[in-house]
GROMACS .gro file of C-alpha atoms in nm:
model
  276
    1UNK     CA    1   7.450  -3.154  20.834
    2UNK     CA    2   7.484  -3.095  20.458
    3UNK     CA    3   7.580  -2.797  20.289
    4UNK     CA    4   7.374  -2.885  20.001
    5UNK     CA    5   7.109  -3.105  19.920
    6UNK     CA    6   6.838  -3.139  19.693
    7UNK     CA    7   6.481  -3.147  19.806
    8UNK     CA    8   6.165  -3.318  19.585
    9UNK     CA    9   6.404  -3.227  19.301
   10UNK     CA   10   6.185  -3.231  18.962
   11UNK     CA   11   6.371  -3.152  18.627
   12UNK     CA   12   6.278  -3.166  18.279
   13UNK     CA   13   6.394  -3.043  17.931
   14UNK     CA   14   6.076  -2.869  17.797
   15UNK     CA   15   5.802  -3.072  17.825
   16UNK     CA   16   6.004  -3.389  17.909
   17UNK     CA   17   6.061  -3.484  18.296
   18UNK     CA   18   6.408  -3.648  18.332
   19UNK     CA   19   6.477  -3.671  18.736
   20UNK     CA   20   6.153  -3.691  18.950
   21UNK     CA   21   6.117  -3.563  19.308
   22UNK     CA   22   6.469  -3.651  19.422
   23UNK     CA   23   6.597  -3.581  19.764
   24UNK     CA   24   6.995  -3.609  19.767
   25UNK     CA   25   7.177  -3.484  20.064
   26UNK     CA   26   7.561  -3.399  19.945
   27UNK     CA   27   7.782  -3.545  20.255
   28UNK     CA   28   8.043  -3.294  20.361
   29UNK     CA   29   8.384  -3.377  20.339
   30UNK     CA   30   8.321  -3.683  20.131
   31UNK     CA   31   8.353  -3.781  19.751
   32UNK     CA   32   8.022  -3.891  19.617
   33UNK     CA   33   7.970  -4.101  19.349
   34UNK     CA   34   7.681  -4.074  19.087
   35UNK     CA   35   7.646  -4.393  18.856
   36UNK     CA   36   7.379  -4.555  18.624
   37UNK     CA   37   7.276  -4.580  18.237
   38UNK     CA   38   7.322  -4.326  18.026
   39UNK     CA   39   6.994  -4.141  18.015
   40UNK     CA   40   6.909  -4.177  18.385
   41UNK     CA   41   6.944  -3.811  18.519
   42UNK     CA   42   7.277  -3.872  18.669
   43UNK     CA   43   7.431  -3.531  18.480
   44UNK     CA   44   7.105  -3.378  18.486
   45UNK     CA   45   7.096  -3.327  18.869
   46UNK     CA   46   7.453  -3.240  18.846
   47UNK     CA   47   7.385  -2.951  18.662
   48UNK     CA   48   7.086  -2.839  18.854
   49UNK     CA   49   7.339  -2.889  19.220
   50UNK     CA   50   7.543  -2.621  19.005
   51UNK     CA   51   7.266  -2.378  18.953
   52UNK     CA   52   7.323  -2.462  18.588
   53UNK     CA   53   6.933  -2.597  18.540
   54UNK     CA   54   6.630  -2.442  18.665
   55UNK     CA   55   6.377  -2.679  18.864
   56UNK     CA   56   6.091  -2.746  18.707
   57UNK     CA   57   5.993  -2.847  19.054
   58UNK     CA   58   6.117  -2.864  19.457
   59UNK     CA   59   6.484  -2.693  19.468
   60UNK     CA   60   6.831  -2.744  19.547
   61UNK     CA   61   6.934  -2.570  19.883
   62UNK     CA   62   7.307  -2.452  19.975
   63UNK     CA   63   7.344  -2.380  20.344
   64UNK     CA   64   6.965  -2.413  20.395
   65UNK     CA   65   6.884  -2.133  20.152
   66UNK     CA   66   6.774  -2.178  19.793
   67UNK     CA   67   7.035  -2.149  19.508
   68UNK     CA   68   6.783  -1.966  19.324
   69UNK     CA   69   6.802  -1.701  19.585
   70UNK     CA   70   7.154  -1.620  19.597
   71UNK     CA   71   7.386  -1.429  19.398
   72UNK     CA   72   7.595  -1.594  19.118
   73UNK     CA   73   7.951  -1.457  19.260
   74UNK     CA   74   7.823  -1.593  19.580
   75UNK     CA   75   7.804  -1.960  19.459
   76UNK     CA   76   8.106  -1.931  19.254
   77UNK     CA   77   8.269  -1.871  19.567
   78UNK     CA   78   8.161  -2.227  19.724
   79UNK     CA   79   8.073  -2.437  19.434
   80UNK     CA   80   8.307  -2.502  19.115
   81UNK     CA   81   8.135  -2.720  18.821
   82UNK     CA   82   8.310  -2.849  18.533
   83UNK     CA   83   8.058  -2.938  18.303
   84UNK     CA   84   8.060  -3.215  18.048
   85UNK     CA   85   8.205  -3.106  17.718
   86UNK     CA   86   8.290  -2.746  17.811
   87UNK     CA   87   8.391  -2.488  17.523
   88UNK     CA   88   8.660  -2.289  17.571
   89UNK     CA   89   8.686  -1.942  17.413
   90UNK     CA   90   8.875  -1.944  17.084
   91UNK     CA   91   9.248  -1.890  17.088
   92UNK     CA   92   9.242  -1.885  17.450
   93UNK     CA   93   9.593  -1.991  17.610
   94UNK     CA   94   9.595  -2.261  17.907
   95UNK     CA   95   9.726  -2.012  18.155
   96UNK     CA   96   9.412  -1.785  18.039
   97UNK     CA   97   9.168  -2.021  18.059
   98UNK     CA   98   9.317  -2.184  18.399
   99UNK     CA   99   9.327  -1.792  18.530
  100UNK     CA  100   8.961  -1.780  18.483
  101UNK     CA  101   8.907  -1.984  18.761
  102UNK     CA  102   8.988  -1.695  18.953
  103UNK     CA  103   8.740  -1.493  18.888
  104UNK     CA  104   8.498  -1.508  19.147
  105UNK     CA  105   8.749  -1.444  19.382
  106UNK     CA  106   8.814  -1.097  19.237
  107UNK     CA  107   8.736  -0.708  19.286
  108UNK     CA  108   8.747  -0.387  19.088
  109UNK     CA  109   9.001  -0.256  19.306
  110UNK     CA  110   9.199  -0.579  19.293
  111UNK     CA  111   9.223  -0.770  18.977
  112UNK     CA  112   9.529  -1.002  19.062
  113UNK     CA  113   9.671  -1.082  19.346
  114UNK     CA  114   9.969  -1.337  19.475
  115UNK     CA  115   9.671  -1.583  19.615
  116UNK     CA  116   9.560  -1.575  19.270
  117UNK     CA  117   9.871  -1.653  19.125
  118UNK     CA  118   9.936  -1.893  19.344
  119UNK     CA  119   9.593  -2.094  19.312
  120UNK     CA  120   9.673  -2.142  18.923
  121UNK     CA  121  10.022  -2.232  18.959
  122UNK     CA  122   9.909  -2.500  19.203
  123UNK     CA  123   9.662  -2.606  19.006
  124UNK     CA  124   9.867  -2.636  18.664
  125UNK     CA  125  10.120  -2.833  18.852
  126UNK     CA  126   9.881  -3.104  19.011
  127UNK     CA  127   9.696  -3.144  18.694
  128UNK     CA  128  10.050  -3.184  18.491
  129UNK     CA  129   9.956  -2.872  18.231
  130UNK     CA  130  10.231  -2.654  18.347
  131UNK     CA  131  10.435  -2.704  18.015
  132UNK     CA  132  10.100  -2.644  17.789
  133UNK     CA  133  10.097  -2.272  17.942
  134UNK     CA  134  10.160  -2.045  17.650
  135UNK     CA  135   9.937  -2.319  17.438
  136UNK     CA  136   9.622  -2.217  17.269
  137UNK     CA  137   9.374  -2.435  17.432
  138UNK     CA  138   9.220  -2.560  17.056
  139UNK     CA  139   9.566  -2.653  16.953
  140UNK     CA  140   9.573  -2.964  17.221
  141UNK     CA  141   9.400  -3.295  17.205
  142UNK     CA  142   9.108  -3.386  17.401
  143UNK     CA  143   9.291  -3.548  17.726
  144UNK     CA  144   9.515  -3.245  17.747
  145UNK     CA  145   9.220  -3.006  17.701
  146UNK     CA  146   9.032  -3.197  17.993
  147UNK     CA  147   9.294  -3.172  18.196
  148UNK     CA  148   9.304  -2.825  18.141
  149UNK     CA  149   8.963  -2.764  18.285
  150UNK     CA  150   9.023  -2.992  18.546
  151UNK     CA  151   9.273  -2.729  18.651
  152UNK     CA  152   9.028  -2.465  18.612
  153UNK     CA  153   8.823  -2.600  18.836
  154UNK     CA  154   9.056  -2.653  19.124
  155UNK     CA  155   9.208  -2.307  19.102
  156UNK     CA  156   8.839  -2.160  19.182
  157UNK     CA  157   8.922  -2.332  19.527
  158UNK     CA  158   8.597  -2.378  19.640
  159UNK     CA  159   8.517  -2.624  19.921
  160UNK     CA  160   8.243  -2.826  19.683
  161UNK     CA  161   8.338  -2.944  19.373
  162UNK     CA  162   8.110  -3.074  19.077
  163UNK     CA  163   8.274  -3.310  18.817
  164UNK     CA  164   8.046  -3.443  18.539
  165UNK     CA  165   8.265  -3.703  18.399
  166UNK     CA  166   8.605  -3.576  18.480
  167UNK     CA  167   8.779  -3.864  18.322
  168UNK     CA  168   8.589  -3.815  17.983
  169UNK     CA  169   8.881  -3.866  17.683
  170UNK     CA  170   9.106  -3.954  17.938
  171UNK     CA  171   9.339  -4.264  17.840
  172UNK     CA  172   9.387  -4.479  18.162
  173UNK     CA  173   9.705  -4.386  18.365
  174UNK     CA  174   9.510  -4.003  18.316
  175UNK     CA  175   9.178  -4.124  18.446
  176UNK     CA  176   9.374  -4.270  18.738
  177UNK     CA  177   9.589  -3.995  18.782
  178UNK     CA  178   9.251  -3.736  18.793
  179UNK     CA  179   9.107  -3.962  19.044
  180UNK     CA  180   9.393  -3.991  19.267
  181UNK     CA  181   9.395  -3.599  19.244
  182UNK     CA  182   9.042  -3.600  19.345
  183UNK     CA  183   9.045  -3.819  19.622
  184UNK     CA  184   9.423  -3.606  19.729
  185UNK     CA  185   9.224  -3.277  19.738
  186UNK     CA  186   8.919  -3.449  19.938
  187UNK     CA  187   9.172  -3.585  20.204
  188UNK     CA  188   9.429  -3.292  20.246
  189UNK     CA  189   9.228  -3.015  20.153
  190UNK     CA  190   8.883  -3.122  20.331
  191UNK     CA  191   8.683  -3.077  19.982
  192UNK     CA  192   8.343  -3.195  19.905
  193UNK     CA  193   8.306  -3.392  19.566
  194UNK     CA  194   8.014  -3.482  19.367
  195UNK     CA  195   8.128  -3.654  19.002
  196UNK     CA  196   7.917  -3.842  18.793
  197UNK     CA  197   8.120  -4.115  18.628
  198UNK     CA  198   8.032  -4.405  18.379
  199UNK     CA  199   8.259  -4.663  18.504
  200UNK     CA  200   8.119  -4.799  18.826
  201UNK     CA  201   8.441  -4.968  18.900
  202UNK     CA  202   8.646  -4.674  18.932
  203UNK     CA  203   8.302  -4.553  19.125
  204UNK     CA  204   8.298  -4.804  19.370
  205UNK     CA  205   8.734  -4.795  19.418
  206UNK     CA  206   8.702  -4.380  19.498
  207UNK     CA  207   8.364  -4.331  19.635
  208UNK     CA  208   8.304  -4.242  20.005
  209UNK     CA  209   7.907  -4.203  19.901
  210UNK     CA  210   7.771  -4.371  19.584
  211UNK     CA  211   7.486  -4.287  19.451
  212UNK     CA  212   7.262  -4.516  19.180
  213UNK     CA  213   7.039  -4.402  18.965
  214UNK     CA  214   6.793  -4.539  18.721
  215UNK     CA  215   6.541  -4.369  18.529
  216UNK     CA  216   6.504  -4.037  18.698
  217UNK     CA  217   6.499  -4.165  19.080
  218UNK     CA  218   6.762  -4.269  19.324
  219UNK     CA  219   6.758  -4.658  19.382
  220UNK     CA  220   7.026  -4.725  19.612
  221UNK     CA  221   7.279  -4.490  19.811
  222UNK     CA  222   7.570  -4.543  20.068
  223UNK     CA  223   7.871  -4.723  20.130
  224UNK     CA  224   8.025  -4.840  19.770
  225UNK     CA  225   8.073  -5.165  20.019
  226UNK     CA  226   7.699  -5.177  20.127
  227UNK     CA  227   7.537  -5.074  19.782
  228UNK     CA  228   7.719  -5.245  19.480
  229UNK     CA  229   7.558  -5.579  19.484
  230UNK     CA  230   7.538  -5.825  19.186
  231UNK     CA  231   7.120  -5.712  19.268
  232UNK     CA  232   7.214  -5.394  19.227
  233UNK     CA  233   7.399  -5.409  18.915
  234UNK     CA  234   7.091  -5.619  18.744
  235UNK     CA  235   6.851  -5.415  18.838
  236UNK     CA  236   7.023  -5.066  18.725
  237UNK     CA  237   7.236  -5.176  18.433
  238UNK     CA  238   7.035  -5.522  18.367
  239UNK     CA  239   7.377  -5.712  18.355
  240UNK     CA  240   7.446  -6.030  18.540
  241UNK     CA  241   7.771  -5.984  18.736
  242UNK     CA  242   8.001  -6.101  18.966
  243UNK     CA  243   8.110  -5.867  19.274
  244UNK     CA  244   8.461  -5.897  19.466
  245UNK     CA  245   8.666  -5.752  19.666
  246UNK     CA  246   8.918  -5.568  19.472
  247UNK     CA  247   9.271  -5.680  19.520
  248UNK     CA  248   9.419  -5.388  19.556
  249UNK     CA  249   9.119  -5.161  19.722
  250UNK     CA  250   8.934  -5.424  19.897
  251UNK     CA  251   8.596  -5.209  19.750
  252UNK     CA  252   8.367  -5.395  19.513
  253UNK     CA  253   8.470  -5.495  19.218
  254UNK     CA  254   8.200  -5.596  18.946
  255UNK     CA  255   8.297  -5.868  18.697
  256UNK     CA  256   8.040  -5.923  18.433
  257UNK     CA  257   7.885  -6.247  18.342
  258UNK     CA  258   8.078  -6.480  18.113
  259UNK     CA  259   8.077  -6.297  17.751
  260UNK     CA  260   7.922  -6.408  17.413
  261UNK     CA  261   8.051  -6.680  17.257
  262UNK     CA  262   8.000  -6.744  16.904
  263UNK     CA  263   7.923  -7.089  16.820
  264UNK     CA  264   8.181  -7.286  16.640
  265UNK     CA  265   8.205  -7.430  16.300
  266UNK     CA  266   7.959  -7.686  16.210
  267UNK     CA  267   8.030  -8.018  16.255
  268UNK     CA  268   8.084  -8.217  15.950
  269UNK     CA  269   7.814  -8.507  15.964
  270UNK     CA  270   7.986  -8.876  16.014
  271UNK     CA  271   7.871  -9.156  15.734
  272UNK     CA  272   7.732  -9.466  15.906
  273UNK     CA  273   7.770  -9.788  15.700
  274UNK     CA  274   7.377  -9.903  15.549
  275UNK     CA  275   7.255 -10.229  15.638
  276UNK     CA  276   7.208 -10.468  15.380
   0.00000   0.00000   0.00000
C-alpha cells in the first residue's frame, strides 16, 4: 500500500491546465524519481503531493484521506517539502532557519526540547553546514544556501520527503554528496523520497521508482532499468541516445547522439590544365 498517491490529479495555474488526470502512487520506502522537459508538470505535482497547490480537479490522498481534509501541523508531521527556490527570512542565521524545521514538532508548553536539538545538530552535520551556524543565511552563496534548506528539511524528520530539485546550484561533488545523503536516509532511516530532478542520469543512478513525464501526463514509470530506453528518451526529450549500463552503477546510462559538427573550411578549388 501507499501512503500517498494522487488520484485523476488535474492542476492548472488560472485558466491554464498543466498536469491532467494523473494517478501516481508514491512507493513506500523507496526514492522516486520525477524526470522530463522543463514545462511538463514534473514540479507542479510536486507541489500539489505537498499540499502546496490546490486541485483544480481529483485530489491527492495521504493515508487514504484527502490532504485537503487534514490539518496543516498534521502533514508537517509526515511530509517535509523543500520547494524550488525557497526564500529565507531576512537576516535569518543557519541555525535559525535549520531550527525551523522543528516546528511542527512543537507545543505551547514545550518549545525546545533535547529531540529537537538533536534533529538539527544531525542534520547540520550530514548536510556539512555546521561551521555556517552563526551565518546570516543571505550572506552565503547559492550551494551553501541550498544546502542549508536541505538541512531544514531533514531536521523536520518526517518519514516522506519532497525534493524539487535538491541539487539546484549545486557544483558536482555537492550534487553527489546530496544524493548520496538522500539515498543514506532512504536506506538507514526507512524514508520515502519523491525529488524531481533535471538530470536523468543522476535519475536513473539513485532512483528505486522513476517516473517520466511529458506534457502534463505520466508516460512511463518503474524500474530506472525497465523504463530508460533510447525510446523513451526520444519520445520525452526528442533526443537520439545511446543507453548503457553505467560502469560504476550498472543502471542506465544515456549517452546522447554524436554532437554538431561544424563543417570545415572550404576547400580551395584545384586548377585543371585546358585542352588545347
Amino acid at each position: 500500500m501507499s501512503r500517498l498517491t494522487a488520484r485523476e490529479l488535474t492542476l492548472a495555474y488560472e485558466d491554464r491546465t498543466v498536469v491532467h488526470e494523473l494517478d501516481l502512487a508514491v512507493p513506500d520506502g523507496q526514492v522516486t524519481v520525477i524526470v522530463g522537459p522543463n514545462a511538463c508538470g514534473k514540479s507542479t505535482t510536486l507541489r500539489a503531493l505537498g499540499r502546496l497547490l490546490k486541485p483544480k480537479g481529483g485530489a491527492v490522498l495521504l493515508d487514504g484521506a484527502e490532504l485537503s481534509a487534514i490539518p496543516t501541523k498534521k502533514i508537517a508531521k509526515s511530509i517535509g517539502l523543500l520547494p524550488q527556490s525557497p526564500v529565507a527570512p531576512e537576516a535569518i542565521t543557519v541555525a535559525d532557519l535549520v531550527a525551523r524545521g522543528r516546528q511542527p514538532h512543537q507545543h505551547w508548553w514545550q518549545q525546545w526540547s533535547q529531540e529537537d536539538e538533536r534533529a538539527v545538530t544531525d542534520a547540520m552535520e550530514r548536510t556539512d553546514v555546521t561551521a555556517l551556524a552563526d551565518r546570516p543565511v543571505d550572506e552565503l552563496s547559492g550551494g551553501q544556501r541550498q544546502r542549508v534548506w536541505i538541512a531544514m528539511a531533514l531536521a523536520q524528520e518526517t518519514d516522506l520527503l519532497l525534493l524539487d530539485e535538491p541539487t539546484t546550484f549545486l557544483d558536482i561533488a555537492h550534487q553527489v554528496e546530496v544524493l548520496d545523503l538522500v539515498r543514506q536516509l532512504n536506506h538507514e532511516r526507512g524514508r520515502t523520497v519523491v525529488a524531481v530532478l533535471h538530470d536523468l542520469n543522476q535519475a536513473a543512478r539513485y532512483a528505486d521508482h522513476l517516473v517520466a513525464m511529458k506534457a502534463g501526463r505520466i508516460v512511463a514509470e518503474g524500474a530506472p532499468a525497465d523504463v530508460v530506453t533510447a525510446e523513451l528518451v526520444r519520445e520525452v526529450f526528442g533526443m537520439e541516445s545511446v543507453v548503457v549500463p553505467d560502469p560504476v552503477t550498472g543502471s542506465p546510462l544515456v549517452v546522447p547522439g554524436a554532437p554538431y559538427s561544424p563543417p570545415g573550411p572550404p576547400k580551395t578549388p584545384t586548377s585543371t590544365p585546358q585542352s588545347a
